[in-house]
């Protein structure tokens, strides 16, 4: 962890305890302690990871950034604000929204599954950059028949309906339901073009009717999460995500 010293008011306002001016008053009232001593001056420099900082007797655990995994439900959009629709931020607790997280990339409104939310712009940039080719796995059901030719075509790199070329991708076919004429399977992409899974499957002659992201880089969707639920990533999970980009 960093040895960077920060002003006490910066640490506490970052953790959304109060604004800097409010903190100044609160410090004068003796409500803030650092390593067991009342801190009346909020300009005091502290090590946010080592020093024991308490507000009204409650320990404040500093975190520079926040990371959550959500099992996005269908019908909700991957944005921070929208005039018409419910957004993924509307599904977060108010205390978490205060940190101003944003979704890492987008899932379509009707797509469900693993969506990362964070305050870490740098990690988000890395995870979405084509340079790092982070794999994302989608489970799908499609009306129509896909076969070994489809698998080969994906492995070679498809050309979409508007002549856009996409990178080679791994298509795995799980099942073809002959009565319903529905193919189910998995598609692994290392890029994220607009409606990419749906457009790739369309070029192969089928139509996606269900789409769920089940993994993103080193993260698999937590099966304990019901649709609409979310949880914080562990420090190890965050480290693994960073490792994946450092390796590339
Ligand atoms: N590809 C799609 O078509 N939709 C998504 O939501 C994600 C990938």
XYZ file of C-alpha atoms and ligand atoms in Angstrom:
256
model
C 0.000 0.000 0.000
C 1.083 3.544 -0.687
C 3.094 5.577 1.791
C 1.608 8.751 0.381
C 0.634 11.269 3.037
C -2.655 13.060 2.570
C -4.421 15.826 4.415
C -6.899 14.536 6.967
C -9.741 16.520 5.408
C -8.937 15.069 2.002
C -9.112 11.532 3.362
C -12.403 12.105 5.161
C -14.080 13.999 2.335
C -12.942 11.310 -0.137
C -14.668 8.769 2.121
C -17.794 10.983 1.943
C -17.902 11.679 5.680
C -18.595 15.372 5.097
C -17.401 18.323 3.051
C -14.062 19.905 3.918
C -15.676 22.940 5.522
C -18.002 20.771 7.609
C -15.030 18.645 8.645
C -13.214 21.705 9.892
C -16.052 22.419 12.312
C -16.338 18.756 13.294
C -12.623 18.618 14.045
C -12.938 21.651 16.317
C -15.743 19.809 18.132
C -13.292 16.942 18.801
C -15.157 14.393 16.670
C -12.077 13.241 14.722
C -9.231 11.165 16.125
C -5.969 10.051 14.573
C -4.109 7.218 16.307
C -6.124 7.792 19.451
C -5.472 11.546 19.669
C -8.124 14.165 18.958
C -7.205 15.938 15.721
C -8.437 19.510 15.770
C -6.579 20.558 12.637
C -7.854 18.984 9.402
C -4.697 20.052 7.540
C -2.847 17.333 9.472
C -0.978 14.967 7.137
C -1.861 11.308 7.613
C -0.997 7.994 6.037
C -4.511 6.901 5.064
C -3.592 3.203 5.039
C -1.525 3.052 8.243
C -2.930 5.674 10.591
C -6.020 4.847 12.593
C -8.555 7.493 11.675
C -11.818 7.641 13.568
C -14.890 9.755 13.134
C -17.349 9.832 16.051
C -15.506 6.779 17.360
C -15.938 4.788 14.138
C -12.826 3.669 12.251
C -12.675 4.969 8.701
C -11.063 2.445 6.336
C -9.614 4.448 3.468
C -10.011 3.164 -0.078
C -8.748 5.099 -3.051
C -11.113 3.376 -5.453
C -14.189 1.185 -5.304
C -14.972 -1.889 -7.411
C -18.242 -3.781 -7.617
C -19.516 -6.706 -9.633
C -23.208 -6.565 -10.550
C -25.440 -9.217 -12.021
C -27.179 -6.769 -14.331
C -30.831 -7.565 -14.907
C -32.461 -7.075 -18.315
C -34.452 -3.853 -18.725
C -31.863 -1.621 -17.077
C -29.340 0.445 -18.969
C -25.566 0.534 -18.417
C -25.260 4.275 -17.867
C -24.992 6.646 -14.954
C -28.027 8.763 -15.881
C -30.928 8.435 -18.254
C -34.065 10.488 -18.779
C -36.377 7.528 -19.460
C -34.944 4.285 -18.204
C -33.727 2.872 -14.947
C -29.927 2.736 -14.881
C -27.537 0.371 -13.138
C -26.741 3.171 -10.673
C -30.377 3.143 -9.586
C -29.738 -0.394 -8.323
C -26.897 0.675 -6.006
C -27.239 1.681 -2.370
C -27.212 5.417 -1.844
C -23.938 5.256 0.150
C -22.240 3.613 -2.846
C -23.658 6.073 -5.386
C -22.016 8.861 -3.346
C -18.624 7.631 -4.631
C -19.780 8.297 -8.216
C -19.034 4.912 -9.774
C -19.557 4.204 -13.466
C -19.992 0.999 -15.457
C -16.939 -0.429 -17.239
C -18.280 -0.602 -20.782
C -21.846 -1.399 -21.635
C -24.235 -4.273 -21.801
C -27.340 -3.776 -23.925
C -30.589 -3.016 -22.130
C -31.839 -6.571 -22.723
C -28.500 -8.230 -21.834
C -27.922 -9.543 -18.353
C -24.926 -10.699 -16.371
C -21.542 -9.498 -15.214
C -21.103 -5.745 -15.170
C -18.211 -4.086 -13.382
C -18.759 -0.751 -11.694
C -15.870 1.279 -10.399
C -14.457 4.699 -9.594
C -11.106 3.685 -11.129
C -10.845 5.365 -14.524
C -7.411 3.943 -15.215
C -8.436 0.315 -14.743
C -11.604 0.890 -16.744
C -9.567 2.342 -19.599
C -7.207 -0.654 -19.578
C -10.004 -3.204 -19.452
C -11.775 -1.653 -22.415
C -8.720 -0.909 -24.536
C -8.393 -3.255 -27.551
C -4.636 -3.232 -26.838
C -5.075 -5.477 -23.815
C -7.530 -7.885 -25.512
C -9.325 -8.742 -22.269
C -11.605 -11.756 -22.972
C -15.313 -11.481 -22.228
C -17.483 -14.582 -22.330
C -21.151 -14.418 -23.320
C -23.703 -17.165 -22.950
C -26.387 -16.960 -25.625
C -29.469 -18.526 -27.078
C -30.215 -17.851 -30.704
C -33.103 -18.685 -32.980
C -31.553 -20.572 -35.859
C -28.908 -23.168 -36.554
C -25.206 -22.679 -35.930
C -22.673 -25.372 -36.733
C -18.969 -26.126 -37.128
C -18.795 -23.739 -40.101
C -20.000 -20.954 -37.783
C -17.288 -21.890 -35.264
C -14.645 -21.745 -37.994
C -15.940 -18.443 -39.382
C -15.733 -16.868 -35.892
C -12.217 -18.238 -35.393
C -11.135 -16.622 -38.659
C -12.712 -13.233 -37.885
C -16.129 -12.298 -39.219
C -17.115 -9.318 -41.316
C -20.280 -7.709 -39.969
C -23.228 -6.488 -42.029
C -21.718 -2.999 -42.387
C -18.304 -4.391 -43.534
C -16.727 -3.921 -40.076
C -14.166 -6.649 -39.477
C -14.085 -8.171 -36.017
C -11.222 -9.987 -34.354
C -11.157 -13.787 -34.252
C -13.511 -15.048 -31.552
C -14.227 -18.394 -29.920
C -17.697 -19.805 -30.568
C -18.728 -22.878 -28.594
C -21.998 -24.578 -29.436
C -23.630 -26.310 -26.502
C -26.933 -27.510 -27.859
C -29.399 -27.280 -30.733
C -33.026 -27.692 -29.767
C -34.609 -29.180 -32.884
C -38.238 -28.523 -31.962
C -37.666 -24.900 -30.975
C -34.812 -24.422 -33.481
C -32.723 -22.699 -30.860
C -28.938 -22.927 -30.596
C -27.316 -22.268 -27.243
C -23.645 -21.679 -26.630
C -20.864 -19.337 -25.635
C -19.026 -16.638 -27.528
C -15.722 -15.211 -26.256
C -14.742 -11.760 -27.522
C -11.622 -9.706 -26.925
C -13.163 -6.440 -28.067
C -16.455 -4.670 -27.516
C -18.049 -3.273 -30.634
C -21.635 -2.052 -30.483
C -24.081 -5.035 -30.246
C -21.145 -7.225 -31.244
C -22.479 -10.630 -30.172
C -25.895 -9.995 -31.728
C -24.369 -8.752 -34.982
C -21.916 -11.654 -35.225
C -24.655 -14.219 -34.642
C -26.845 -12.386 -37.180
C -24.116 -12.643 -39.835
C -24.041 -16.384 -39.113
C -27.766 -16.556 -39.893
C -29.305 -16.730 -36.409
C -30.910 -14.243 -34.021
C -29.878 -13.771 -30.398
C -32.887 -14.102 -28.103
C -31.021 -14.314 -24.786
C -27.637 -12.884 -23.828
C -25.745 -13.012 -20.568
C -22.125 -12.081 -19.838
C -20.624 -14.735 -17.593
C -17.033 -13.586 -17.406
C -14.877 -10.507 -17.828
C -11.099 -11.037 -17.823
C -10.172 -12.880 -14.641
C -13.637 -12.436 -13.134
C -16.474 -14.931 -13.368
C -20.010 -13.892 -12.588
C -20.652 -14.715 -8.918
C -23.464 -17.250 -8.968
C -24.600 -16.105 -5.538
C -25.664 -12.787 -7.023
C -29.337 -12.620 -7.974
C -30.257 -10.429 -10.931
C -29.904 -6.815 -9.809
C -27.606 -7.657 -6.883
C -24.004 -6.567 -6.582
C -21.027 -6.990 -4.305
C -17.659 -5.398 -3.749
C -14.649 -7.092 -5.381
C -12.037 -8.482 -3.021
C -8.546 -6.878 -3.131
C -7.313 -10.135 -4.765
C -9.932 -9.892 -7.513
C -8.889 -6.304 -8.232
C -5.243 -7.345 -8.274
C -6.008 -10.133 -10.779
C -7.708 -7.643 -13.091
C -4.673 -5.364 -12.941
C -2.363 -8.340 -13.502
C -4.191 -9.259 -16.712
C -3.490 -5.834 -18.192
C 0.099 -5.747 -16.973
C 0.791 -9.063 -18.697
C -0.196 -7.631 -22.083
N -22.774 -7.910 -27.489
C -24.063 -7.578 -27.664
O -24.616 -7.741 -28.749
N -24.720 -7.043 -26.619
C -24.179 -6.876 -25.416
O -24.849 -6.413 -24.494
C -22.839 -7.237 -25.228
C -22.144 -7.745 -26.291
